[in-house]
XYZ file of C-alpha atoms in Angstrom:
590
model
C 0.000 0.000 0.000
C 1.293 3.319 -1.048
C 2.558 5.972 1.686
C 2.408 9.998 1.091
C 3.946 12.337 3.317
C 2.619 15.876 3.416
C 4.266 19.144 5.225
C 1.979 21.644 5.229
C 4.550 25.033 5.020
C 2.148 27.327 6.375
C 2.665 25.567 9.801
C 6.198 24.054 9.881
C 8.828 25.695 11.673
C 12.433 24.278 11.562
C 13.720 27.536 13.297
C 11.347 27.483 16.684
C 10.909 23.932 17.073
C 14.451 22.467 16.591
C 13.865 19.914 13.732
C 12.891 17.412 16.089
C 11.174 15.001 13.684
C 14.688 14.769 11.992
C 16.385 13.889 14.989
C 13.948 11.271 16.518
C 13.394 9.561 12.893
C 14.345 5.931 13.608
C 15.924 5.997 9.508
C 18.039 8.764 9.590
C 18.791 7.735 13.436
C 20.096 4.206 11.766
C 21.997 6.314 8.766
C 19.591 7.232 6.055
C 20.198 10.595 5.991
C 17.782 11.293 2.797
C 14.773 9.988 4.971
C 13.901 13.119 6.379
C 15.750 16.335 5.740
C 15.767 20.302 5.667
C 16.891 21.814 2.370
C 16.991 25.305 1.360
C 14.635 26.188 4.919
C 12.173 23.375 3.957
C 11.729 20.128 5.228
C 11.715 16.946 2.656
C 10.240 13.604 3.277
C 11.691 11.009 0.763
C 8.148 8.670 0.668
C 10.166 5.741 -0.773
C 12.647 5.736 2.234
C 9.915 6.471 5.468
C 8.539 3.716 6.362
C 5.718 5.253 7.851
C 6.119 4.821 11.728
C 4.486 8.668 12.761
C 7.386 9.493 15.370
C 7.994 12.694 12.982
C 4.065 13.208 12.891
C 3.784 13.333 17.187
C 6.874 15.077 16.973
C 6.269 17.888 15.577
C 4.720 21.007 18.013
C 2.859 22.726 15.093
C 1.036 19.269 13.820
C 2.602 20.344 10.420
C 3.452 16.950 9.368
C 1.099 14.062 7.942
C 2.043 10.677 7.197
C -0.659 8.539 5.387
C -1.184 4.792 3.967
C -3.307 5.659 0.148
C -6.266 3.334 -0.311
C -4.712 0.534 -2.864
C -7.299 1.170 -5.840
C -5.860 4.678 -6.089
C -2.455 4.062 -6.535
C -1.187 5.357 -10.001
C -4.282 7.785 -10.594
C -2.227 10.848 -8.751
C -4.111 13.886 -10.845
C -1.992 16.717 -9.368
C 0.190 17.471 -6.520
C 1.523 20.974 -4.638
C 5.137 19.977 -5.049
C 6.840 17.877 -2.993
C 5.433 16.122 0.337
C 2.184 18.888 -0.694
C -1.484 17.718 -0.987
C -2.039 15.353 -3.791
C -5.375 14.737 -5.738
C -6.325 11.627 -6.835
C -8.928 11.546 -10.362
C -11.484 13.933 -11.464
C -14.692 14.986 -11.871
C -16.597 13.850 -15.189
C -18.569 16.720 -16.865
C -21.100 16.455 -19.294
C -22.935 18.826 -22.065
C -26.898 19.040 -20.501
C -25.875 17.728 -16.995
C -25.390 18.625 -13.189
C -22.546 17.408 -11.844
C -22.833 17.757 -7.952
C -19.717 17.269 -5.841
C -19.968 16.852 -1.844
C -17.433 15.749 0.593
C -15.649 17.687 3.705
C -13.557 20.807 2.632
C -10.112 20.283 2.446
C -10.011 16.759 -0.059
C -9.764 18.265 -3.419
C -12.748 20.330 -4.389
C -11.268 23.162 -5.232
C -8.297 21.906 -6.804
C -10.601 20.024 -9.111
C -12.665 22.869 -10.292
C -9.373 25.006 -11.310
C -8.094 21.877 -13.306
C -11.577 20.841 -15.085
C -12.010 25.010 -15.641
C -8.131 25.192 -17.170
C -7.042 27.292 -14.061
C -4.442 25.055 -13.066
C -2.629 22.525 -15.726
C -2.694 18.994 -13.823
C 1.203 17.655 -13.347
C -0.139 13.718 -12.518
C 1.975 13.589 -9.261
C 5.018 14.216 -11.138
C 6.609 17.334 -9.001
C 10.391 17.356 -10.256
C 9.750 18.627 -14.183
C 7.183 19.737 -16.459
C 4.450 17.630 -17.360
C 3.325 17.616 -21.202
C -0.702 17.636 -22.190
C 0.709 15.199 -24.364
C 1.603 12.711 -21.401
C -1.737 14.210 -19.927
C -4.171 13.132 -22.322
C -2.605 10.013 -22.572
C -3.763 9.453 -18.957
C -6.806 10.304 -19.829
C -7.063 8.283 -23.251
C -10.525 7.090 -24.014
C -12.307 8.752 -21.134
C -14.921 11.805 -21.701
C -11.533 14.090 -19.707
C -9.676 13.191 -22.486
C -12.427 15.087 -25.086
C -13.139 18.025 -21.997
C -8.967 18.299 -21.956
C -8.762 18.794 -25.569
C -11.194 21.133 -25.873
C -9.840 23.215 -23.294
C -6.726 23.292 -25.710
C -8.637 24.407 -28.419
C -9.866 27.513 -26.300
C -13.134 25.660 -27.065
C -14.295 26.012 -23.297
C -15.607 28.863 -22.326
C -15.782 28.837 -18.506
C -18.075 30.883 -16.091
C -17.460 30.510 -12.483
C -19.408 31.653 -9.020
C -17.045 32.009 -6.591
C -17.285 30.675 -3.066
C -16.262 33.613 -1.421
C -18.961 36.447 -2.783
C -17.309 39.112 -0.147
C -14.536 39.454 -1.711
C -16.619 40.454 -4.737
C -17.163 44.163 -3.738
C -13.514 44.586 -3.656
C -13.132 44.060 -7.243
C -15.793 45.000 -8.892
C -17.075 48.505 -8.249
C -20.661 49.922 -8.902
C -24.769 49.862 -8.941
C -26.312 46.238 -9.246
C -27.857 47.207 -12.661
C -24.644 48.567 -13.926
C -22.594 45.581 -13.126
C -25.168 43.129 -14.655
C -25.849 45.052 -17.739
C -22.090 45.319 -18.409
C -21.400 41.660 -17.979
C -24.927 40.618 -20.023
C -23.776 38.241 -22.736
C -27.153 36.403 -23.635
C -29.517 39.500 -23.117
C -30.930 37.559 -20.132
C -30.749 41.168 -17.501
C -34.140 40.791 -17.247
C -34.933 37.212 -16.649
C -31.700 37.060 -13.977
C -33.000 40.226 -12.149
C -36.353 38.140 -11.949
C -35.280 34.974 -10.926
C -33.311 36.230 -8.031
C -35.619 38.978 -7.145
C -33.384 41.809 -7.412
C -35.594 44.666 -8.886
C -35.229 46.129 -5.220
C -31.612 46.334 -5.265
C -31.110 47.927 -8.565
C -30.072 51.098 -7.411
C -27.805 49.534 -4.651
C -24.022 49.721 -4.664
C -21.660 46.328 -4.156
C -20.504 47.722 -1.036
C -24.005 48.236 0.318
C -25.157 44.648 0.066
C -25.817 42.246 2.090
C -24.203 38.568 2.014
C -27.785 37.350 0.734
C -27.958 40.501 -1.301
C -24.322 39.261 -2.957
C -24.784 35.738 -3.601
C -27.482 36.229 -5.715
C -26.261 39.111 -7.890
C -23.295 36.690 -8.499
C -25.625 33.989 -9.349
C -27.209 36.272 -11.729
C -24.027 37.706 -12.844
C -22.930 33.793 -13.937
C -26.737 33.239 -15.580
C -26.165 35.976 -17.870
C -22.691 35.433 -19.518
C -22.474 32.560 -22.644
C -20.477 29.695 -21.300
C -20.358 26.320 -21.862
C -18.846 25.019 -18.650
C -20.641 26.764 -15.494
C -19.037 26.274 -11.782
C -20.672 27.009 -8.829
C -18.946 26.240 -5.876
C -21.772 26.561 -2.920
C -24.068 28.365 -4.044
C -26.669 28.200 -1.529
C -24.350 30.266 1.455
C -26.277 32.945 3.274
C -29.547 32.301 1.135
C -32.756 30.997 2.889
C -35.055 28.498 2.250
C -37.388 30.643 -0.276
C -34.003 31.481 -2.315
C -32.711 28.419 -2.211
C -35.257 27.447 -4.577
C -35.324 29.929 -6.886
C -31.062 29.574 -7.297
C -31.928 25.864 -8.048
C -34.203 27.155 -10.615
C -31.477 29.112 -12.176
C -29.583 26.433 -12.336
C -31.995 24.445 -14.006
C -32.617 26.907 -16.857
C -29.144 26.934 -17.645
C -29.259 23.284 -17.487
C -32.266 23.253 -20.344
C -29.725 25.068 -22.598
C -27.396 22.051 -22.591
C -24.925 23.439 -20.938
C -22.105 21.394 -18.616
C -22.942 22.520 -14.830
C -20.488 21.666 -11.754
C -22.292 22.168 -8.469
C -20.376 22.475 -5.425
C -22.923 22.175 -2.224
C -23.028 21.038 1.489
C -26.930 21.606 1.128
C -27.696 18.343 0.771
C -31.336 18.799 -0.016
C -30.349 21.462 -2.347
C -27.648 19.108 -3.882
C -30.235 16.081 -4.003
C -32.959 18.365 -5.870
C -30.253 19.753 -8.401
C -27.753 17.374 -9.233
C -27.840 14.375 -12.327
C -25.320 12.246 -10.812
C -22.661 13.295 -7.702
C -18.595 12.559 -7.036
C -17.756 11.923 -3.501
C -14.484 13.564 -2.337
C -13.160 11.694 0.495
C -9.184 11.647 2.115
C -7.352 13.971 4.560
C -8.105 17.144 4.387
C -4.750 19.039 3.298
C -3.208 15.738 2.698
C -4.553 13.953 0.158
C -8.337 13.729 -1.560
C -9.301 11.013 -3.709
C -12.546 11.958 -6.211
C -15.048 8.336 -7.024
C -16.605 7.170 -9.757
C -19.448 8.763 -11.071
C -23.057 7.551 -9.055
C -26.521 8.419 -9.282
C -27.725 11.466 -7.364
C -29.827 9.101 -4.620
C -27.108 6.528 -4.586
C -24.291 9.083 -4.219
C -25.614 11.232 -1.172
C -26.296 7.788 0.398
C -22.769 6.412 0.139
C -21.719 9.542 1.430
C -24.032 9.572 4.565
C -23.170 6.165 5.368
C -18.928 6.811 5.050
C -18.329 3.283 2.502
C -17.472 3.902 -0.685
C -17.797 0.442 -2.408
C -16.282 0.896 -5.778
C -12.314 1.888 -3.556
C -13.818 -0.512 -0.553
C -12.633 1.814 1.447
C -14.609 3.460 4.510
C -13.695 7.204 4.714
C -15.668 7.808 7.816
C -16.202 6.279 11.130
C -19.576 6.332 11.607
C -22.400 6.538 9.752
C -24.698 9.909 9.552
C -28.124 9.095 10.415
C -31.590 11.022 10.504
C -33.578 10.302 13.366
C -37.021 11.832 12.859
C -38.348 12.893 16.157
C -42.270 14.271 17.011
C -41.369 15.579 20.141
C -39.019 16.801 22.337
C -37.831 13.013 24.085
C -35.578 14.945 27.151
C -37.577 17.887 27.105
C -38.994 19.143 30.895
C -42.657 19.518 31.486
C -41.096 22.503 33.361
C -40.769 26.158 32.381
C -36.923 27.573 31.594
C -37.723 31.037 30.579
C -41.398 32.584 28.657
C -41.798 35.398 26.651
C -45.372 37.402 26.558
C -46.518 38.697 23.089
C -43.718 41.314 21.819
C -43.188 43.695 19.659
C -39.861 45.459 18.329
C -39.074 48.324 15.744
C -35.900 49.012 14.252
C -34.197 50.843 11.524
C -37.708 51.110 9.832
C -38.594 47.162 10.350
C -41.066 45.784 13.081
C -41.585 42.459 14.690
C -43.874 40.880 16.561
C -43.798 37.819 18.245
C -46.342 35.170 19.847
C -46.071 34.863 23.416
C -44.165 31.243 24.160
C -42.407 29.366 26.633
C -38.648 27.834 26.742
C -38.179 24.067 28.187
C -35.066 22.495 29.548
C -33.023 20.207 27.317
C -34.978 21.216 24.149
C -33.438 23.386 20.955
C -36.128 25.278 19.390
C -34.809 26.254 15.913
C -36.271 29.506 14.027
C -36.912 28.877 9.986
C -37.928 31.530 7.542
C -36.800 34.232 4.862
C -33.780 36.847 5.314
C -34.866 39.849 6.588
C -37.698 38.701 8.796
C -36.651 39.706 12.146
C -34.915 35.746 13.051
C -31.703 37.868 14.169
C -34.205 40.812 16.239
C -36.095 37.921 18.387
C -32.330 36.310 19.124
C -31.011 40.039 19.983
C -34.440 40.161 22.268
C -33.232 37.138 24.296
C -29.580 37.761 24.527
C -30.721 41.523 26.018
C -28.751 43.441 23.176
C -31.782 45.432 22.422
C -35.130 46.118 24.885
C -38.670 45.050 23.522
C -40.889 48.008 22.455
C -44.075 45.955 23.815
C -43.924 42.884 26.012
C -42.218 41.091 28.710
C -39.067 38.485 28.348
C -38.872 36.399 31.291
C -35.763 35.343 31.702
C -34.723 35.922 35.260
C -31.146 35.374 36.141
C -30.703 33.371 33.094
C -27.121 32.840 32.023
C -27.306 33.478 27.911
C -24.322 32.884 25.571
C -24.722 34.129 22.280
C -23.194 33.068 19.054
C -23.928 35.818 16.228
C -24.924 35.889 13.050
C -21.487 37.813 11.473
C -18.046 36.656 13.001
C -15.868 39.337 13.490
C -12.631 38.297 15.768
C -11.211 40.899 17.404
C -8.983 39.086 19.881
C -5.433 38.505 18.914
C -4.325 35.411 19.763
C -4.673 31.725 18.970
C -7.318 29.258 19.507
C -6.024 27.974 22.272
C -5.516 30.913 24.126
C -9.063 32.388 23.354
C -11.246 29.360 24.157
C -9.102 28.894 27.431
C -10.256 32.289 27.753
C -14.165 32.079 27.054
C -14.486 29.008 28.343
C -12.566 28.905 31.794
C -12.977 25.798 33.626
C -15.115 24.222 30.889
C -12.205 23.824 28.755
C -10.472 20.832 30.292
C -13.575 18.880 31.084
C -14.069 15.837 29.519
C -17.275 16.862 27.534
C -15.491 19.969 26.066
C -12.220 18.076 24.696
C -14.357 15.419 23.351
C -17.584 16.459 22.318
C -16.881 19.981 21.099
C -13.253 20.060 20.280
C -12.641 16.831 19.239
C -16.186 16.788 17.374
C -15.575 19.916 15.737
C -11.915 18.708 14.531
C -10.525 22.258 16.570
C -7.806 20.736 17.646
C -6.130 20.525 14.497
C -6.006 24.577 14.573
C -5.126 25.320 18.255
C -2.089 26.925 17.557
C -3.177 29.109 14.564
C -4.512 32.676 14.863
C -7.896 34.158 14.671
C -7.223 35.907 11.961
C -5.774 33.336 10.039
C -8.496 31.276 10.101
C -10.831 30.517 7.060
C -14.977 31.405 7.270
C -15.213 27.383 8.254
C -12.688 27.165 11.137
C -13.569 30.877 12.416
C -17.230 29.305 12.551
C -16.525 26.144 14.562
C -14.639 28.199 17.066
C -17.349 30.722 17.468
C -19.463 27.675 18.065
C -17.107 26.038 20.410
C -17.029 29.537 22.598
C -20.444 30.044 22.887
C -20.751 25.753 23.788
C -17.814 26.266 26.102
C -19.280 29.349 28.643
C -21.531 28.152 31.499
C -25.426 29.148 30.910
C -29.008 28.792 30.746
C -30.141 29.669 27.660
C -27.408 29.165 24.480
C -28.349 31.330 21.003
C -27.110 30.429 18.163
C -27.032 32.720 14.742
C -26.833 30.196 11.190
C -24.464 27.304 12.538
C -24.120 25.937 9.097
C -22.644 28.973 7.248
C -19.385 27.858 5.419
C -19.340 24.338 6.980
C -19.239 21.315 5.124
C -21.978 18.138 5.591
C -19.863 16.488 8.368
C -19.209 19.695 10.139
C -23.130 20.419 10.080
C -24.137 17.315 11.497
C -21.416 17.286 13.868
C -22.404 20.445 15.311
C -25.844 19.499 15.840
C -24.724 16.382 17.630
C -22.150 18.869 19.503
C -24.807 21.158 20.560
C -27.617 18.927 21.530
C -25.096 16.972 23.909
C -24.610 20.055 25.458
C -28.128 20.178 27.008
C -28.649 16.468 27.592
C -29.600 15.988 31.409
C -29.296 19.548 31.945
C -31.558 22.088 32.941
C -30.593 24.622 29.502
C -31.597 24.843 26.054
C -30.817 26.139 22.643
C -32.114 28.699 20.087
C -30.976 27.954 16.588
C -31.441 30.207 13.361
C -31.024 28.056 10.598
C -31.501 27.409 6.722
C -30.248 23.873 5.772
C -33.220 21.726 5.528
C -31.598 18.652 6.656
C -29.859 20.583 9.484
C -32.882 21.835 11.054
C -34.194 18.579 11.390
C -30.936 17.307 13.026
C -31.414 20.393 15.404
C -34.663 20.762 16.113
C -37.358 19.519 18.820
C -40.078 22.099 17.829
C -39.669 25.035 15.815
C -40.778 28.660 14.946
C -41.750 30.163 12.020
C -41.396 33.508 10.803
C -43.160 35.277 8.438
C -43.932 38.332 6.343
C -42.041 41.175 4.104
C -38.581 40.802 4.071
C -36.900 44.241 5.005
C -40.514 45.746 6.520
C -42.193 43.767 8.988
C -42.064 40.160 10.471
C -44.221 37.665 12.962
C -43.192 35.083 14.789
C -45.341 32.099 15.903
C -45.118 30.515 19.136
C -42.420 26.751 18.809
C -44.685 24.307 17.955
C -43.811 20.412 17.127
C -41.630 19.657 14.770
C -43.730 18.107 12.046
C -46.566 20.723 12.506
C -44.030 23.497 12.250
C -42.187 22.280 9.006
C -45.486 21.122 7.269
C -46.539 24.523 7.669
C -43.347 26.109 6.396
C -42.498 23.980 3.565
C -46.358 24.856 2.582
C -45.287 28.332 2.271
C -41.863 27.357 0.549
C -44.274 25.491 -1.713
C -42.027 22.508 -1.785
C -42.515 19.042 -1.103
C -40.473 16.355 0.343
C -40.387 12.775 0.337
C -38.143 10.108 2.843
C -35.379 8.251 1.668
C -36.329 4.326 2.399
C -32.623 4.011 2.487
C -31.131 6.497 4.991
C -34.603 8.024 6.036
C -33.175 11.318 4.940
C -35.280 14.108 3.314
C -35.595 14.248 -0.008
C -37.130 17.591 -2.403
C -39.676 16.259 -4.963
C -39.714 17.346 -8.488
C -42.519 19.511 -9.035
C -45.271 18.161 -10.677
C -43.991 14.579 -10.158
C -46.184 11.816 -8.778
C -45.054 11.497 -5.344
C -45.342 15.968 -5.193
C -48.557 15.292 -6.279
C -49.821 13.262 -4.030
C -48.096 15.072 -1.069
C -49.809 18.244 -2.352
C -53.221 16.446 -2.121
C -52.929 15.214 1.434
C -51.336 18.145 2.930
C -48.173 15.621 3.923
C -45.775 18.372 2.449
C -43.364 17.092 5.275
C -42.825 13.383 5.559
């Protein structure tokens, strides 16, 4: 079985920490001197020499080094590696003219890297790191295969390529101007119109980049992509910071473009989203920054379901430990009869926007989990509880209720590492058992510990906001969109992180939240807001779990059906047989 070794240069320090994984290396310790060695300020593993023991890996004080066995049916389909001992991507993606390609899997294994090859972005070197690969010696890999046609064409400049970037906040610093301006200047298929209309954007016409919201932004850019003339389209998660309502409409962008036979690649930790969209998926599965290894083609219901349940047949190779599993509950099973904190009917007005809310009641060891569009006051009724703003009208009885809040927008302003700030937040909660195991080790935080708040990514700065608000002691824990930037496993790990955190214990949770399949992973009963976005909003009182998402998904207008498989959620197709008869008995929820 093959062995890579990875440094990842970001982290490794041969000045601070004294090159002990050289010194403790039992090979160059017995006189192979090439094993492991520092040349020109960078350290070099020689994979044909280690023989894999890890003393270098516990070694090292900045966890910079990785030493991994490769599954055996990828051995000799290296796509493209970061030069030597970097991460190293194992096949690619198939894309097709009239198709959806969807592509899920944890970040870190190869997504990106595979959308800059298939896109031409980045010429693929097949592992080979000491000389210049040719496309000759490329598309002989490839010889036969439908990458071997995409590849060629590419050569031809016979590819044009529209992408939607991940990160849509960086978009603003680019490109300057009014919403209008910037769509009419891009318009290549006289489609301003039709894009403005699909992602409702008539109201934000007049609006400057720098003015809009992250909602606002991901769907200009996904109306900025609709209206250029490509043949390939990327668009790597485009679902982030959109709700429910808008969700739907993107996937109906999609799906036009689709109808024009064009090739789509669909990057998405929506799984719902990814299910309703996608013609057939890739799992991506490795070691994050190591190595990622992209499978065969399967169908879209076959696919997500290998993914949930971690074995991937085709490699035999299981990529997770445990299985991901939806268990559908009616009501809240530890819940108290008794009383944590109520709320009377309130009311709130701010910057021009009101909400009211129906009176309700908090129990112990339940997380109530508010659905419904951006801009209807899900934020406000949080900012209520945590006591950043007063009610206009009403009471909130909270008592001495201890409330840690986890907001919407992560902005770090402390200084120091990961360590040092959830030692911090968290005080004595940090060395208990539950915290190292079921938030930090959940999470996979301890892999950044040493880095700095502001050198962490959207996903990492997320799970550590998480982890502080999970780590202080209170009553009552808010929590603003969990799932923003985190992939599948993250999600579902976080659900299981937060809902451990309340087991046996006289506290619950408030969750604002968009993912579909999330919500149900989080939620014991649930609220729903309503009304117009931006003007006013109403809030019902939580109410069960299958009442409360019937009643939203009926004002989504979607249906959803249960995987007999995995029991997961699955959209219908509109106007199929199965949306149909969900329509017709009101079961818009299974």
């Amino acid at each position: 079985m093959k062995r890579i070794a990875v440094v990842d240069r970001d982290r490794c320090n041969p000045k601070k920490c004294g090159l002990e994984c050289v010194k403790y290396c039992p090979e160059v310790r017995m006189g192979v001197e090439d094993t492991i060695k520092l040349v020109d300020s960078m350290l070099l593993i020689d994979e044909s020499l280690c023989t894999g023991c890890g003393i270098c890996v516990k070694k090292c004080p900045f966890g910079a080094i990785s030493v991994v066995r490769l599954p055996e049916p990828v051995e000799g389909e290296e796509v493209h590696r970061y030069g030597p001992n970097g991460f190293t991507l194992f096949r690619l993606p198939v894309v097709r003219a009239g198709k959806i390609v969807g592509l899920v899997g944890p970040n870190g294994v190869g997504k990106t890297t595979s959308i800059s090859i298939l896109s031409g972005k980045l010429k693929p070197n097949l592992g080979v790191t000491d000389r210049e690969v040719s496309w000759d010696e490329i598309l002989e890999r490839f010889r036969g295969s439908e990458l071997q046609t995409h590849f060629k064409r590419l050569l031809a400049n016979e590819v044009k390529v529209v992408l939607k970037p991940e990160r849509i906040d960086k978009i603003p610093e680019v490109v300057k101007g009014k919403v209008s301006e910037v769509l009419r200047r891009i318009d290549e298929r006289g489609a301003y119109d039709e894009a403005v209309s699909l992602m409702e954007l008539e109201k934000l016409r007049d609006r400057e980049l720098r003015e809009l919201s992250g909602g606002e932004l991901q769907r200009l850019a996904l109306a900025a992509a609709y209206v250029r003339e490509g043949d390939l389209y990327v668009f790597d998660e485009p679902a982030n910071y959109l709700d429910v309502f808008q969700r739907m409409k993107a996937a109906k962008l999609l799906r036009a473009l689709q109808e024009r036979n064009k090739c789509l690649i669909v990057v998405e930790h929506d799984l719902a989203i990814l299910d309703y969209l996608s013609d057939y998926v890739h799992i991506l599965y490795g070691e994050p920054g190591v190595y990622g290894v992209v499978s065969n083609p399967h169908s879209t219901r076959e696919g997500i379901n290998i993914f949930l349940d971690g074995y991937l047949p085709d490699d035999n190779v299981r990529f997770r430990e445990e299985a991901i599993s939806f268990l559908h509950r009616s009501s809240p099973s530890d819940a108290s009869p008794e009383i944590l904190a109520s709320y009377s009917d309130l009311r709130k007005s701010l910057n021009g926007f009101s909400l009211s809310v129906e009176g309700g009641e908090i129990r112990p060891g339940e997380v109530i989990v508010a659905v419904g569009p951006n801009g209807i006051g899900k934020t406000t009724f949080v900012r209520l509880l945590a006591g950043e703003i007063l009610p206009d009208v009403g009471n909130l009885d909270t008592g001495s209720l201890k409330i840690s809040y986890k907001p919407q927008y992560l902005k770090p302003a402390y200084e120091g590492t990961v360590d040092s700030f959830l030692r911090k937040v968290a005080q004595e909660s940090y060395s208990s058992p539950y915290f190292r195991v079921e938030v930090i080790k959940r999470l996979g935080i301890e892999k950044i510990l040493d880095k700095y708040l502001d050198e962490l990514s959207g996903g990492e700065l997320q799970k550590v906001a998480i982890a502080a608000c999970l780590g202080r002691e209170a009553d009552l824990y808010l929590i603003d969109e969990p799932s923003a930037f985190l992939d599948v496993e993250a999600r579902f790990a976080v659900a299981k992180a937060v809902r451990r955190r309340i087991k046996g214990e006289r506290k619950a949770v408030i969750v604002v939240e968009h993912d579909l399949l999330s919500i149900e992973a989080f939620a014991d009963r649930i609220m729903i807001f309503r009304g117009i976005p931006g003007q006013k909003g109403y809030a019902s009182k939580p109410k069960d779990p299958r009442e409360g998402l019937n009643e939203f998904l009926m004002e989504v207008d979607v249906t959803f059906r249960r995987d007999p498989e995995t029991g997961r959620p699955r959209v219908n197709k509109p106007g199929s047989k199965l949306d149909q008869i969900a329509r017709a008995t009101g079961r818009y929820y299974p």
